[in-house]
PDB file of C-alpha atoms in Angstrom:
ATOM      1  CA  GLY A  24      16.896 -33.620  -2.515  1.00 54.00           C
ATOM      2  CA  ALA A  25      15.927 -31.224  -5.271  1.00 57.00           C
ATOM      3  CA  ILE A  26      14.279 -27.997  -4.227  1.00 61.00           C
ATOM      4  CA  SER A  27      11.165 -27.155  -6.197  1.00 57.00           C
ATOM      5  CA  MET A  28      11.050 -23.462  -7.055  1.00 58.00           C
ATOM      6  CA  GLY A  29       7.661 -23.660  -8.767  1.00 54.00           C
ATOM      7  CA  HIS A  30       5.177 -20.859  -8.255  1.00 48.00           C
ATOM      8  CA  PRO A  31       1.480 -21.629  -7.839  1.00 48.00           C
ATOM      9  CA  VAL A  32      -0.630 -20.167 -10.619  1.00 46.00           C
ATOM     10  CA  GLY A  33      -2.054 -16.758  -9.805  1.00 46.00           C
ATOM     11  CA  THR A  34       0.325 -15.699  -7.040  1.00 46.00           C
ATOM     12  CA  SER A  35      -0.176 -12.001  -6.443  1.00 55.00           C
ATOM     13  CA  GLY A  36       3.366 -11.453  -5.263  1.00 83.00           C
ATOM     14  CA  ASN A  37       2.685 -10.963  -1.565  1.00 93.00           C
ATOM     15  CA  ARG A  38       3.966 -14.196  -0.072  1.00 94.00           C
ATOM     16  CA  ILE A  39       7.506 -15.526   0.363  1.00 95.00           C
ATOM     17  CA  VAL A  40       8.227 -19.074   1.509  1.00 95.00           C
ATOM     18  CA  LEU A  41      11.784 -19.799   2.635  1.00 95.00           C
ATOM     19  CA  THR A  42      13.292 -23.114   3.680  1.00 94.00           C
ATOM     20  CA  ALA A  43      16.070 -23.320   6.264  1.00 94.00           C
ATOM     21  CA  GLY A  44      19.434 -24.453   4.967  1.00 90.00           C
ATOM     22  CA  ASP A  45      22.436 -25.800   6.854  1.00 82.00           C
ATOM     23  CA  GLY A  46      22.681 -24.433  10.366  1.00 86.00           C
ATOM     24  CA  GLY A  47      19.039 -23.392  10.357  1.00 89.00           C
ATOM     25  CA  HIS A  48      19.633 -20.158   8.457  1.00 92.00           C
ATOM     26  CA  PHE A  49      17.097 -18.936   5.929  1.00 95.00           C
ATOM     27  CA  VAL A  50      19.275 -18.117   2.942  1.00 94.00           C
ATOM     28  CA  THR A  51      17.794 -16.931  -0.340  1.00 95.00           C
ATOM     29  CA  LEU A  52      18.837 -15.346  -3.601  1.00 95.00           C
ATOM     30  CA  GLY A  53      17.132 -11.967  -3.863  1.00 96.00           C
ATOM     31  CA  GLN A  54      17.657  -8.696  -5.669  1.00 97.00           C
ATOM     32  CA  ILE A  55      18.627  -5.254  -4.466  1.00 98.00           C
ATOM     33  CA  ASN A  56      17.990  -2.410  -6.912  1.00 96.00           C
ATOM     34  CA  GLY A  57      17.701  -5.131  -9.568  1.00 96.00           C
ATOM     35  CA  LYS A  58      21.083  -6.782  -8.837  1.00 97.00           C
ATOM     36  CA  SER A  59      21.067 -10.295  -7.417  1.00 96.00           C
ATOM     37  CA  ALA A  60      22.524 -10.992  -3.989  1.00 96.00           C
ATOM     38  CA  HIS A  61      22.622 -13.855  -1.508  1.00 96.00           C
ATOM     39  CA  MET A  62      20.633 -12.894   1.561  1.00 97.00           C
ATOM     40  CA  VAL A  63      20.041 -14.419   4.953  1.00 96.00           C
ATOM     41  CA  VAL A  64      17.083 -13.570   7.205  1.00 96.00           C
ATOM     42  CA  ASP A  65      18.333 -11.920  10.403  1.00 95.00           C
ATOM     43  CA  THR A  66      15.531 -11.055  12.817  1.00 93.00           C
ATOM     44  CA  GLY A  67      18.121  -9.607  15.201  1.00 93.00           C
ATOM     45  CA  ALA A  68      19.312  -6.953  12.726  1.00 94.00           C
ATOM     46  CA  THR A  69      17.648  -3.543  12.767  1.00 94.00           C
ATOM     47  CA  SER A  70      18.012  -2.975   9.055  1.00 96.00           C
ATOM     48  CA  VAL A  71      19.172  -4.672   5.909  1.00 98.00           C
ATOM     49  CA  SER A  72      22.988  -4.793   6.058  1.00 97.00           C
ATOM     50  CA  MET A  73      25.692  -5.491   3.545  1.00 97.00           C
ATOM     51  CA  SER A  74      29.409  -5.084   3.118  1.00 97.00           C
ATOM     52  CA  ALA A  75      30.890  -2.137   1.226  1.00 97.00           C
ATOM     53  CA  GLN A  76      32.302  -4.660  -1.237  1.00 96.00           C
ATOM     54  CA  GLU A  77      28.816  -6.008  -1.950  1.00 96.00           C
ATOM     55  CA  ALA A  78      27.370  -2.489  -2.239  1.00 97.00           C
ATOM     56  CA  GLN A  79      30.072  -1.580  -4.769  1.00 96.00           C
ATOM     57  CA  ARG A  80      29.373  -4.733  -6.774  1.00 95.00           C
ATOM     58  CA  MET A  81      25.723  -3.709  -6.961  1.00 96.00           C
ATOM     59  CA  GLY A  82      26.579  -0.152  -7.963  1.00 96.00           C
ATOM     60  CA  ILE A  83      25.188   1.424  -4.798  1.00 96.00           C
ATOM     61  CA  SER A  84      26.773   4.818  -4.086  1.00 94.00           C
ATOM     62  CA  TYR A  85      26.750   4.260  -0.350  1.00 97.00           C
ATOM     63  CA  LYS A  86      29.349   6.913   0.485  1.00 95.00           C
ATOM     64  CA  SER A  87      26.700   9.554  -0.119  1.00 94.00           C
ATOM     65  CA  GLY A  88      24.776   8.011   2.791  1.00 97.00           C
ATOM     66  CA  GLN A  89      24.988   9.094   6.414  1.00 97.00           C
ATOM     67  CA  ALA A  90      28.288   8.005   7.983  1.00 97.00           C
ATOM     68  CA  VAL A  91      27.866   5.959  11.177  1.00 96.00           C
ATOM     69  CA  ARG A  92      30.116   3.976  13.489  1.00 95.00           C
ATOM     70  CA  MET A  93      29.227   0.321  13.865  1.00 90.00           C
ATOM     71  CA  SER A  94      30.192  -1.910  16.774  1.00 87.00           C
ATOM     72  CA  THR A  95      31.220  -5.380  15.707  1.00 83.00           C
ATOM     73  CA  ALA A  96      32.927  -8.298  17.387  1.00 84.00           C
ATOM     74  CA  ASN A  97      36.179  -6.858  15.978  1.00 82.00           C
ATOM     75  CA  GLY A  98      35.668  -3.362  17.373  1.00 92.00           C
ATOM     76  CA  VAL A  99      34.129  -0.215  15.927  1.00 94.00           C
ATOM     77  CA  ILE A 100      34.198   0.197  12.144  1.00 94.00           C
ATOM     78  CA  PRO A 101      32.819   2.797   9.733  1.00 95.00           C
ATOM     79  CA  GLY A 102      29.441   2.291   8.111  1.00 97.00           C
ATOM     80  CA  TRP A 103      26.884   4.235   6.086  1.00 98.00           C
ATOM     81  CA  ASN A 104      23.102   4.467   6.432  1.00 98.00           C
ATOM     82  CA  ILE A 105      21.406   4.403   3.041  1.00 98.00           C
ATOM     83  CA  LYS A 106      18.001   3.733   1.492  1.00 97.00           C
ATOM     84  CA  LEU A 107      17.618   0.980  -1.085  1.00 98.00           C
ATOM     85  CA  ASN A 108      15.189   1.634  -3.936  1.00 97.00           C
ATOM     86  CA  THR A 109      13.977  -1.962  -4.029  1.00 97.00           C
ATOM     87  CA  VAL A 110      14.572  -5.225  -2.205  1.00 97.00           C
ATOM     88  CA  ARG A 111      13.032  -8.217  -3.953  1.00 96.00           C
ATOM     89  CA  VAL A 112      12.723 -11.755  -2.621  1.00 96.00           C
ATOM     90  CA  GLY A 113      10.756 -14.282  -4.647  1.00 92.00           C
ATOM     91  CA  ASP A 114       7.829 -12.462  -6.278  1.00 90.00           C
ATOM     92  CA  VAL A 115       7.711  -9.746  -3.644  1.00 95.00           C
ATOM     93  CA  THR A 116       9.320  -6.306  -3.931  1.00 95.00           C
ATOM     94  CA  VAL A 117       9.600  -3.804  -1.069  1.00 96.00           C
ATOM     95  CA  HIS A 118      10.420  -0.181  -1.945  1.00 96.00           C
ATOM     96  CA  GLY A 119      12.484   2.333   0.025  1.00 97.00           C
ATOM     97  CA  VAL A 120      14.185  -0.011   2.474  1.00 98.00           C
ATOM     98  CA  ASP A 121      16.599   1.362   5.089  1.00 98.00           C
ATOM     99  CA  ALA A 122      19.977  -0.331   4.967  1.00 98.00           C
ATOM    100  CA  VAL A 123      23.416  -0.048   6.448  1.00 97.00           C
ATOM    101  CA  VAL A 124      26.650  -0.639   4.562  1.00 97.00           C
ATOM    102  CA  SER A 125      29.555  -1.894   6.648  1.00 96.00           C
ATOM    103  CA  SER A 126      33.238  -1.539   5.847  1.00 94.00           C
ATOM    104  CA  GLY A 127      33.724  -5.030   7.304  1.00 90.00           C
ATOM    105  CA  SER A 128      33.388  -8.215   5.281  1.00 90.00           C
ATOM    106  CA  MET A 129      30.109 -10.130   5.280  1.00 90.00           C
ATOM    107  CA  PRO A 130      29.307 -13.352   3.420  1.00 90.00           C
ATOM    108  CA  TYR A 131      25.664 -12.397   2.881  1.00 94.00           C
ATOM    109  CA  VAL A 132      23.325  -9.457   2.793  1.00 97.00           C
ATOM    110  CA  LEU A 133      21.412  -9.572   6.080  1.00 97.00           C
ATOM    111  CA  LEU A 134      17.667  -9.164   5.667  1.00 97.00           C
ATOM    112  CA  GLY A 135      16.964  -7.216   8.829  1.00 97.00           C
ATOM    113  CA  ASN A 136      13.815  -5.681  10.248  1.00 97.00           C
ATOM    114  CA  SER A 137      13.663  -2.708   7.862  1.00 98.00           C
ATOM    115  CA  PHE A 138      12.630  -5.382   5.318  1.00 98.00           C
ATOM    116  CA  LEU A 139      10.941  -7.898   7.637  1.00 97.00           C
ATOM    117  CA  THR A 140       8.527  -5.412   9.273  1.00 97.00           C
ATOM    118  CA  HIS A 141       6.663  -5.257   5.950  1.00 97.00           C
ATOM    119  CA  PHE A 142       5.612  -8.865   6.567  1.00 97.00           C
ATOM    120  CA  GLN A 143       3.683 -11.064   8.934  1.00 97.00           C
ATOM    121  CA  MET A 144       6.173 -13.828   9.725  1.00 95.00           C
ATOM    122  CA  THR A 145       5.232 -17.431  10.466  1.00 96.00           C
ATOM    123  CA  ARG A 146       7.715 -20.169  11.352  1.00 92.00           C
ATOM    124  CA  ALA A 147       6.841 -23.837  10.918  1.00 89.00           C
ATOM    125  CA  ASN A 148       9.595 -26.434  11.310  1.00 88.00           C
ATOM    126  CA  ASP A 149      12.167 -25.585   8.664  1.00 92.00           C
ATOM    127  CA  GLN A 150       9.939 -23.180   6.761  1.00 95.00           C
ATOM    128  CA  MET A 151       9.394 -19.456   7.138  1.00 96.00           C
ATOM    129  CA  VAL A 152       6.446 -17.776   5.501  1.00 96.00           C
ATOM    130  CA  LEU A 153       6.445 -14.009   5.026  1.00 96.00           C
ATOM    131  CA  GLU A 154       3.046 -12.499   4.144  1.00 96.00           C
ATOM    132  CA  LYS A 155       3.093  -8.900   2.946  1.00 95.00           C
ATOM    133  CA  ARG A 156       1.175  -6.530   5.219  1.00 89.00           C
ATOM    134  CA  TYR A 157      -1.114  -3.970   3.562  1.00 75.00           C
TER     135      TYR A 157
END
């Protein structure tokens, strides 16, 4: 069915409600440094992660970040630790979010714990509610 993206009147921008898509993943369209990106919630990831290709598309100069080696299913690949100015999902923006850019390919930006720790997370059936902590 159609997904209603209406916002209740008077939202103060501290609550995100996500609905699980196919395969139970919480996929959303968010913004990083003002550029839109498809994101998927990944509670198992330490920080927000994205591919180098995605970082380039968003104009992020990741190569000035700290070079790291990342273990993946396909072996060890180069990566870079960076800080994102802003990560926005729905009406909520988080500033100064740690992220890692991977030289491998990734279909989505992973919303890892460097973003998620700013929220109190509640799961109910196929919905996830993220309430901003203050």
